[in-house]
PDB file of C-alpha atoms in Angstrom:
ATOM      1  CA  UNK A  27      81.361 -61.303  64.690  1.00  0.00           C
ATOM      2  CA  UNK A  28      85.137 -61.385  65.174  1.00  0.00           C
ATOM      3  CA  UNK A  29      87.191 -58.437  66.410  1.00  0.00           C
ATOM      4  CA  UNK A  30      90.976 -57.997  66.255  1.00  0.00           C
ATOM      5  CA  UNK A  31      93.353 -55.822  68.256  1.00  0.00           C
ATOM      6  CA  UNK A  32      97.131 -55.407  68.607  1.00  0.00           C
ATOM      7  CA  UNK A  33      99.026 -54.709  71.852  1.00  0.00           C
ATOM      8  CA  UNK A  34     102.720 -53.852  71.930  1.00  0.00           C
ATOM      9  CA  UNK A  35     103.060 -50.974  74.448  1.00  0.00           C
ATOM     10  CA  UNK A  36     106.285 -49.947  72.725  1.00  0.00           C
ATOM     11  CA  UNK A  37     108.020 -53.203  73.633  1.00  0.00           C
ATOM     12  CA  UNK A  38     109.131 -56.348  71.857  1.00  0.00           C
ATOM     13  CA  UNK A  39     106.412 -58.594  73.246  1.00  0.00           C
ATOM     14  CA  UNK A  40     103.844 -57.613  70.633  1.00  0.00           C
ATOM     15  CA  UNK A  41     100.661 -59.665  70.572  1.00  0.00           C
ATOM     16  CA  UNK A  42      97.369 -59.802  68.748  1.00  0.00           C
ATOM     17  CA  UNK A  43      93.948 -60.868  69.931  1.00  0.00           C
ATOM     18  CA  UNK A  44      90.751 -62.131  68.380  1.00  0.00           C
ATOM     19  CA  UNK A  45      87.476 -62.205  70.268  1.00  0.00           C
ATOM     20  CA  UNK A  46      84.173 -63.525  69.070  1.00  0.00           C
ATOM     21  CA  UNK A  47      80.519 -62.675  69.588  1.00  0.00           C
ATOM     22  CA  UNK A  48      77.878 -65.242  68.780  1.00  0.00           C
ATOM     23  CA  UNK A  49      74.298 -63.955  68.735  1.00  0.00           C
ATOM     24  CA  UNK A  50      75.521 -60.830  70.506  1.00  0.00           C
ATOM     25  CA  UNK A  51      77.210 -62.661  73.399  1.00  0.00           C
ATOM     26  CA  UNK A  52      80.920 -63.418  73.981  1.00  0.00           C
ATOM     27  CA  UNK A  53      81.923 -66.870  72.739  1.00  0.00           C
ATOM     28  CA  UNK A  54      85.154 -67.440  74.644  1.00  0.00           C
ATOM     29  CA  UNK A  55      85.742 -70.796  72.963  1.00  0.00           C
ATOM     30  CA  UNK A  56      86.405 -68.738  69.840  1.00  0.00           C
ATOM     31  CA  UNK A  57      88.899 -66.348  71.439  1.00  0.00           C
ATOM     32  CA  UNK A  58      92.456 -66.547  70.073  1.00  0.00           C
ATOM     33  CA  UNK A  59      95.827 -65.094  71.134  1.00  0.00           C
ATOM     34  CA  UNK A  60      98.676 -64.405  68.698  1.00  0.00           C
ATOM     35  CA  UNK A  61     102.324 -63.819  69.566  1.00  0.00           C
ATOM     36  CA  UNK A  62     103.705 -61.612  66.789  1.00  0.00           C
ATOM     37  CA  UNK A  63     106.455 -63.498  64.941  1.00  0.00           C
ATOM     38  CA  UNK A  64     107.492 -61.233  62.055  1.00  0.00           C
ATOM     39  CA  UNK A  65     111.011 -59.888  62.619  1.00  0.00           C
ATOM     40  CA  UNK A  66     110.502 -56.954  60.276  1.00  0.00           C
ATOM     41  CA  UNK A  67     106.998 -56.205  61.519  1.00  0.00           C
ATOM     42  CA  UNK A  68     107.501 -53.126  63.692  1.00  0.00           C
ATOM     43  CA  UNK A  69     104.222 -51.307  63.216  1.00  0.00           C
ATOM     44  CA  UNK A  70     100.561 -51.830  63.977  1.00  0.00           C
ATOM     45  CA  UNK A  71      99.643 -52.288  60.318  1.00  0.00           C
ATOM     46  CA  UNK A  72     102.234 -55.010  59.767  1.00  0.00           C
ATOM     47  CA  UNK A  73     101.246 -56.746  62.998  1.00  0.00           C
ATOM     48  CA  UNK A  74      97.574 -56.662  62.077  1.00  0.00           C
ATOM     49  CA  UNK A  75      98.437 -58.096  58.660  1.00  0.00           C
ATOM     50  CA  UNK A  76     100.324 -60.980  60.266  1.00  0.00           C
ATOM     51  CA  UNK A  77      97.489 -61.817  62.664  1.00  0.00           C
ATOM     52  CA  UNK A  78      94.791 -61.717  59.983  1.00  0.00           C
ATOM     53  CA  UNK A  79      96.861 -63.740  57.521  1.00  0.00           C
ATOM     54  CA  UNK A  80      97.524 -66.434  60.119  1.00  0.00           C
ATOM     55  CA  UNK A  81      93.885 -66.541  61.174  1.00  0.00           C
ATOM     56  CA  UNK A  82      92.355 -66.802  57.717  1.00  0.00           C
ATOM     57  CA  UNK A  83      94.987 -69.077  56.169  1.00  0.00           C
ATOM     58  CA  UNK A  84      94.253 -71.554  58.921  1.00  0.00           C
ATOM     59  CA  UNK A  85      90.513 -71.094  58.440  1.00  0.00           C
ATOM     60  CA  UNK A  86      90.863 -71.948  54.753  1.00  0.00           C
ATOM     61  CA  UNK A  87      93.206 -74.868  55.413  1.00  0.00           C
ATOM     62  CA  UNK A  88      90.902 -76.394  58.031  1.00  0.00           C
ATOM     63  CA  UNK A  89      87.733 -75.379  56.173  1.00  0.00           C
ATOM     64  CA  UNK A  90      86.445 -73.455  59.166  1.00  0.00           C
ATOM     65  CA  UNK A  91      83.299 -71.336  58.744  1.00  0.00           C
ATOM     66  CA  UNK A  92      84.122 -67.668  58.253  1.00  0.00           C
ATOM     67  CA  UNK A  93      82.571 -64.921  60.380  1.00  0.00           C
ATOM     68  CA  UNK A  94      79.695 -62.782  59.172  1.00  0.00           C
ATOM     69  CA  UNK A  95      81.530 -59.598  60.154  1.00  0.00           C
ATOM     70  CA  UNK A  96      85.128 -58.696  61.035  1.00  0.00           C
ATOM     71  CA  UNK A  97      85.806 -55.621  63.190  1.00  0.00           C
ATOM     72  CA  UNK A  98      89.304 -54.134  63.439  1.00  0.00           C
ATOM     73  CA  UNK A  99      90.466 -51.868  66.234  1.00  0.00           C
ATOM     74  CA  UNK A 100      91.800 -48.930  64.253  1.00  0.00           C
ATOM     75  CA  UNK A 101      91.086 -46.798  61.228  1.00  0.00           C
ATOM     76  CA  UNK A 102      91.511 -46.724  57.487  1.00  0.00           C
ATOM     77  CA  UNK A 103      95.030 -48.179  57.645  1.00  0.00           C
ATOM     78  CA  UNK A 104      93.911 -51.316  59.462  1.00  0.00           C
ATOM     79  CA  UNK A 105      90.947 -51.635  57.089  1.00  0.00           C
ATOM     80  CA  UNK A 106      93.216 -51.481  54.034  1.00  0.00           C
ATOM     81  CA  UNK A 107      95.493 -54.123  55.550  1.00  0.00           C
ATOM     82  CA  UNK A 108      92.538 -56.465  56.044  1.00  0.00           C
ATOM     83  CA  UNK A 109      91.315 -55.900  52.493  1.00  0.00           C
ATOM     84  CA  UNK A 110      94.784 -56.751  51.164  1.00  0.00           C
ATOM     85  CA  UNK A 111      94.909 -59.984  53.183  1.00  0.00           C
ATOM     86  CA  UNK A 112      91.497 -61.089  51.927  1.00  0.00           C
ATOM     87  CA  UNK A 113      92.448 -60.321  48.317  1.00  0.00           C
ATOM     88  CA  UNK A 114      95.657 -62.324  48.698  1.00  0.00           C
ATOM     89  CA  UNK A 115      93.746 -65.292  50.093  1.00  0.00           C
ATOM     90  CA  UNK A 116      90.945 -64.870  47.543  1.00  0.00           C
ATOM     91  CA  UNK A 117      88.307 -64.561  50.249  1.00  0.00           C
ATOM     92  CA  UNK A 118      85.244 -62.733  48.983  1.00  0.00           C
ATOM     93  CA  UNK A 119      81.969 -61.510  50.440  1.00  0.00           C
ATOM     94  CA  UNK A 120      83.315 -61.039  53.962  1.00  0.00           C
ATOM     95  CA  UNK A 121      82.088 -57.840  55.602  1.00  0.00           C
ATOM     96  CA  UNK A 122      84.776 -55.657  57.180  1.00  0.00           C
ATOM     97  CA  UNK A 123      84.786 -52.546  59.329  1.00  0.00           C
ATOM     98  CA  UNK A 124      87.410 -50.652  61.354  1.00  0.00           C
ATOM     99  CA  UNK A 125      86.374 -48.887  64.541  1.00  0.00           C
ATOM    100  CA  UNK A 126      88.404 -45.857  65.646  1.00  0.00           C
ATOM    101  CA  UNK A 127      88.269 -44.928  69.317  1.00  0.00           C
ATOM    102  CA  UNK A 128      86.736 -41.759  70.621  1.00  0.00           C
ATOM    103  CA  UNK A 129      89.457 -39.151  71.184  1.00  0.00           C
ATOM    104  CA  UNK A 130      89.882 -35.553  72.183  1.00  0.00           C
ATOM    105  CA  UNK A 131      90.760 -32.910  69.594  1.00  0.00           C
ATOM    106  CA  UNK A 132      92.003 -29.344  69.982  1.00  0.00           C
ATOM    107  CA  UNK A 133      94.702 -27.790  72.140  1.00  0.00           C
ATOM    108  CA  UNK A 134      95.238 -29.553  75.487  1.00  0.00           C
ATOM    109  CA  UNK A 135      94.457 -26.406  77.540  1.00  0.00           C
ATOM    110  CA  UNK A 136      91.915 -24.940  75.171  1.00  0.00           C
ATOM    111  CA  UNK A 137      88.313 -24.345  76.326  1.00  0.00           C
ATOM    112  CA  UNK A 138      87.329 -25.502  72.835  1.00  0.00           C
ATOM    113  CA  UNK A 139      88.591 -29.012  73.509  1.00  0.00           C
ATOM    114  CA  UNK A 140      86.017 -31.480  72.291  1.00  0.00           C
ATOM    115  CA  UNK A 141      85.676 -35.183  71.776  1.00  0.00           C
ATOM    116  CA  UNK A 142      85.926 -36.787  68.367  1.00  0.00           C
ATOM    117  CA  UNK A 143      83.340 -39.571  68.550  1.00  0.00           C
ATOM    118  CA  UNK A 144      83.687 -43.217  67.717  1.00  0.00           C
ATOM    119  CA  UNK A 145      84.029 -43.559  63.948  1.00  0.00           C
ATOM    120  CA  UNK A 146      83.631 -46.586  61.739  1.00  0.00           C
ATOM    121  CA  UNK A 147      85.487 -47.033  58.437  1.00  0.00           C
ATOM    122  CA  UNK A 148      83.945 -49.171  55.697  1.00  0.00           C
ATOM    123  CA  UNK A 149      85.332 -50.455  52.375  1.00  0.00           C
ATOM    124  CA  UNK A 150      84.618 -48.203  49.369  1.00  0.00           C
ATOM    125  CA  UNK A 151      83.305 -45.437  51.647  1.00  0.00           C
ATOM    126  CA  UNK A 152      85.593 -42.400  51.653  1.00  0.00           C
ATOM    127  CA  UNK A 153      84.618 -40.755  54.915  1.00  0.00           C
ATOM    128  CA  UNK A 154      84.163 -42.467  58.286  1.00  0.00           C
ATOM    129  CA  UNK A 155      80.710 -42.765  59.797  1.00  0.00           C
ATOM    130  CA  UNK A 156      80.200 -41.175  63.194  1.00  0.00           C
ATOM    131  CA  UNK A 157      78.386 -43.545  65.473  1.00  0.00           C
ATOM    132  CA  UNK A 158      75.520 -42.127  67.454  1.00  0.00           C
ATOM    133  CA  UNK A 159      74.512 -43.637  70.821  1.00  0.00           C
ATOM    134  CA  UNK A 160      72.348 -46.694  70.375  1.00  0.00           C
ATOM    135  CA  UNK A 161      72.382 -50.513  70.191  1.00  0.00           C
ATOM    136  CA  UNK A 162      74.694 -50.717  67.149  1.00  0.00           C
ATOM    137  CA  UNK A 163      77.303 -48.444  68.717  1.00  0.00           C
ATOM    138  CA  UNK A 164      77.053 -50.305  72.015  1.00  0.00           C
ATOM    139  CA  UNK A 165      77.624 -53.663  70.324  1.00  0.00           C
ATOM    140  CA  UNK A 166      80.627 -52.502  68.270  1.00  0.00           C
ATOM    141  CA  UNK A 167      82.290 -50.676  71.157  1.00  0.00           C
ATOM    142  CA  UNK A 168      81.683 -53.652  73.429  1.00  0.00           C
ATOM    143  CA  UNK A 169      83.464 -56.142  71.171  1.00  0.00           C
ATOM    144  CA  UNK A 170      86.283 -53.680  70.400  1.00  0.00           C
ATOM    145  CA  UNK A 171      86.902 -53.069  74.103  1.00  0.00           C
ATOM    146  CA  UNK A 172      86.798 -56.806  74.797  1.00  0.00           C
ATOM    147  CA  UNK A 173      89.436 -57.436  72.105  1.00  0.00           C
ATOM    148  CA  UNK A 174      91.573 -54.705  73.655  1.00  0.00           C
ATOM    149  CA  UNK A 175      91.174 -56.171  77.161  1.00  0.00           C
ATOM    150  CA  UNK A 176      92.070 -59.654  75.936  1.00  0.00           C
ATOM    151  CA  UNK A 177      95.178 -58.414  74.096  1.00  0.00           C
ATOM    152  CA  UNK A 178      96.390 -56.387  77.103  1.00  0.00           C
ATOM    153  CA  UNK A 179      95.874 -59.344  79.447  1.00  0.00           C
ATOM    154  CA  UNK A 180      97.930 -61.625  77.179  1.00  0.00           C
ATOM    155  CA  UNK A 181     100.661 -58.995  76.831  1.00  0.00           C
ATOM    156  CA  UNK A 182     100.941 -58.556  80.605  1.00  0.00           C
ATOM    157  CA  UNK A 183     101.039 -62.312  81.099  1.00  0.00           C
ATOM    158  CA  UNK A 184     104.005 -62.591  78.717  1.00  0.00           C
ATOM    159  CA  UNK A 185     105.799 -59.750  80.492  1.00  0.00           C
ATOM    160  CA  UNK A 186     105.336 -61.449  83.861  1.00  0.00           C
ATOM    161  CA  UNK A 187     106.658 -64.738  82.508  1.00  0.00           C
ATOM    162  CA  UNK A 188     109.680 -62.984  81.010  1.00  0.00           C
ATOM    163  CA  UNK A 189     110.377 -61.273  84.338  1.00  0.00           C
ATOM    164  CA  UNK A 190     110.125 -64.628  86.144  1.00  0.00           C
ATOM    165  CA  UNK A 191     112.571 -66.285  83.766  1.00  0.00           C
ATOM    166  CA  UNK A 192     115.024 -63.381  84.031  1.00  0.00           C
ATOM    167  CA  UNK A 193     115.074 -63.514  87.834  1.00  0.00           C
ATOM    168  CA  UNK A 194     115.566 -67.275  87.987  1.00  0.00           C
ATOM    169  CA  UNK A 195     118.383 -67.189  85.435  1.00  0.00           C
ATOM    170  CA  UNK A 196     120.313 -64.819  87.703  1.00  0.00           C
ATOM    171  CA  UNK A 197     120.646 -67.562  90.323  1.00  0.00           C
ATOM    172  CA  UNK A 198     124.110 -69.195  90.160  1.00  0.00           C
ATOM    173  CA  UNK A 199     123.914 -72.721  88.768  1.00  0.00           C
ATOM    174  CA  UNK A 200     120.328 -72.399  87.556  1.00  0.00           C
ATOM    175  CA  UNK A 201     120.213 -72.652  83.784  1.00  0.00           C
ATOM    176  CA  UNK A 202     117.382 -72.699  81.287  1.00  0.00           C
ATOM    177  CA  UNK A 203     116.360 -76.327  81.965  1.00  0.00           C
ATOM    178  CA  UNK A 204     116.179 -75.924  85.740  1.00  0.00           C
ATOM    179  CA  UNK A 205     114.340 -72.620  85.358  1.00  0.00           C
ATOM    180  CA  UNK A 206     111.705 -74.307  83.184  1.00  0.00           C
ATOM    181  CA  UNK A 207     111.445 -77.170  85.665  1.00  0.00           C
ATOM    182  CA  UNK A 208     110.817 -74.750  88.544  1.00  0.00           C
ATOM    183  CA  UNK A 209     108.163 -72.740  86.716  1.00  0.00           C
ATOM    184  CA  UNK A 210     106.420 -75.872  85.442  1.00  0.00           C
ATOM    185  CA  UNK A 211     106.463 -77.525  88.854  1.00  0.00           C
ATOM    186  CA  UNK A 212     105.286 -74.502  90.865  1.00  0.00           C
ATOM    187  CA  UNK A 213     103.305 -72.655  88.213  1.00  0.00           C
ATOM    188  CA  UNK A 214     104.680 -69.162  88.873  1.00  0.00           C
ATOM    189  CA  UNK A 215     107.604 -67.236  90.317  1.00  0.00           C
ATOM    190  CA  UNK A 216     105.465 -66.230  93.301  1.00  0.00           C
ATOM    191  CA  UNK A 217     104.956 -69.882  94.244  1.00  0.00           C
ATOM    192  CA  UNK A 218     108.669 -70.583  93.789  1.00  0.00           C
ATOM    193  CA  UNK A 219     109.404 -67.759  96.257  1.00  0.00           C
ATOM    194  CA  UNK A 220     106.855 -69.172  98.715  1.00  0.00           C
ATOM    195  CA  UNK A 221     108.402 -72.659  98.646  1.00  0.00           C
ATOM    196  CA  UNK A 222     110.597 -73.958 101.466  1.00  0.00           C
ATOM    197  CA  UNK A 223     113.772 -76.022 101.047  1.00  0.00           C
ATOM    198  CA  UNK A 224     112.025 -79.401 100.865  1.00  0.00           C
ATOM    199  CA  UNK A 225     109.447 -78.138  98.388  1.00  0.00           C
ATOM    200  CA  UNK A 226     112.168 -76.709  96.117  1.00  0.00           C
ATOM    201  CA  UNK A 227     114.007 -80.056  96.213  1.00  0.00           C
ATOM    202  CA  UNK A 228     110.828 -81.777  95.007  1.00  0.00           C
ATOM    203  CA  UNK A 229     111.036 -80.045  91.616  1.00  0.00           C
ATOM    204  CA  UNK A 230     112.489 -82.364  88.928  1.00  0.00           C
ATOM    205  CA  UNK A 231     116.191 -81.768  88.337  1.00  0.00           C
ATOM    206  CA  UNK A 232     116.672 -79.588  91.427  1.00  0.00           C
ATOM    207  CA  UNK A 233     119.331 -80.868  93.840  1.00  0.00           C
ATOM    208  CA  UNK A 234     119.643 -80.031  97.519  1.00  0.00           C
ATOM    209  CA  UNK A 235     122.460 -77.602  96.681  1.00  0.00           C
ATOM    210  CA  UNK A 236     120.302 -76.006  93.968  1.00  0.00           C
ATOM    211  CA  UNK A 237     117.413 -75.621  96.391  1.00  0.00           C
ATOM    212  CA  UNK A 238     119.658 -73.966  98.970  1.00  0.00           C
ATOM    213  CA  UNK A 239     121.026 -71.506  96.386  1.00  0.00           C
ATOM    214  CA  UNK A 240     117.524 -70.684  95.114  1.00  0.00           C
ATOM    215  CA  UNK A 241     116.197 -70.108  98.623  1.00  0.00           C
ATOM    216  CA  UNK A 242     119.144 -67.917  99.614  1.00  0.00           C
ATOM    217  CA  UNK A 243     118.976 -65.864  96.400  1.00  0.00           C
ATOM    218  CA  UNK A 244     115.215 -65.244  96.412  1.00  0.00           C
ATOM    219  CA  UNK A 245     115.142 -64.385 100.120  1.00  0.00           C
ATOM    220  CA  UNK A 246     117.742 -61.698  99.413  1.00  0.00           C
ATOM    221  CA  UNK A 247     115.760 -60.168  96.531  1.00  0.00           C
ATOM    222  CA  UNK A 248     113.047 -57.546  96.530  1.00  0.00           C
ATOM    223  CA  UNK A 249     110.897 -58.524  93.551  1.00  0.00           C
ATOM    224  CA  UNK A 250     108.219 -56.130  92.380  1.00  0.00           C
TER     225      UNK A 250
END
């Protein structure tokens, strides 16, 4: 089983994730991360289309085995996107389902507020199926939540890297090449900030004057 999710959090660093269950257990060797590339793809449906198209085009090109079941985090819109991708790639007999999260319905302060349960959307079935508690629901929710966790983790990682690059580029005399050298050598902005003068000088391409400027700049910053 493969499950797909999109994470954008209203920002430009949109990503997609794919997680895999094999015999009911996570198969992390089959997990995949996707950085959204489409310039005109500004919605969840378009992003899901891009991720699925990239995944299954590569599967066909490399003659990879296809999953028995594909789960999408979403509703009918995501399901229709997946069906369109499979038609375009002429992939047949691949089972699809979209799983919509449990959500509250009614007025926010109303005593009649109730929860709309997890619902699953299937091809050629007009109305969603409400999932009752049990093994099937547990399995589907588990893989959907894992796909969501994996996408969020990747998104946050990209944001942290972007923040690190932005801070380092503010240092006088430190351009893109030296910034990359620092991050590659130390592994993270936190480790760059922990380095002393001699350690900073040990990074490729960083002179003694560069190291002094970096140390002075970072010591004067409050980085959250």
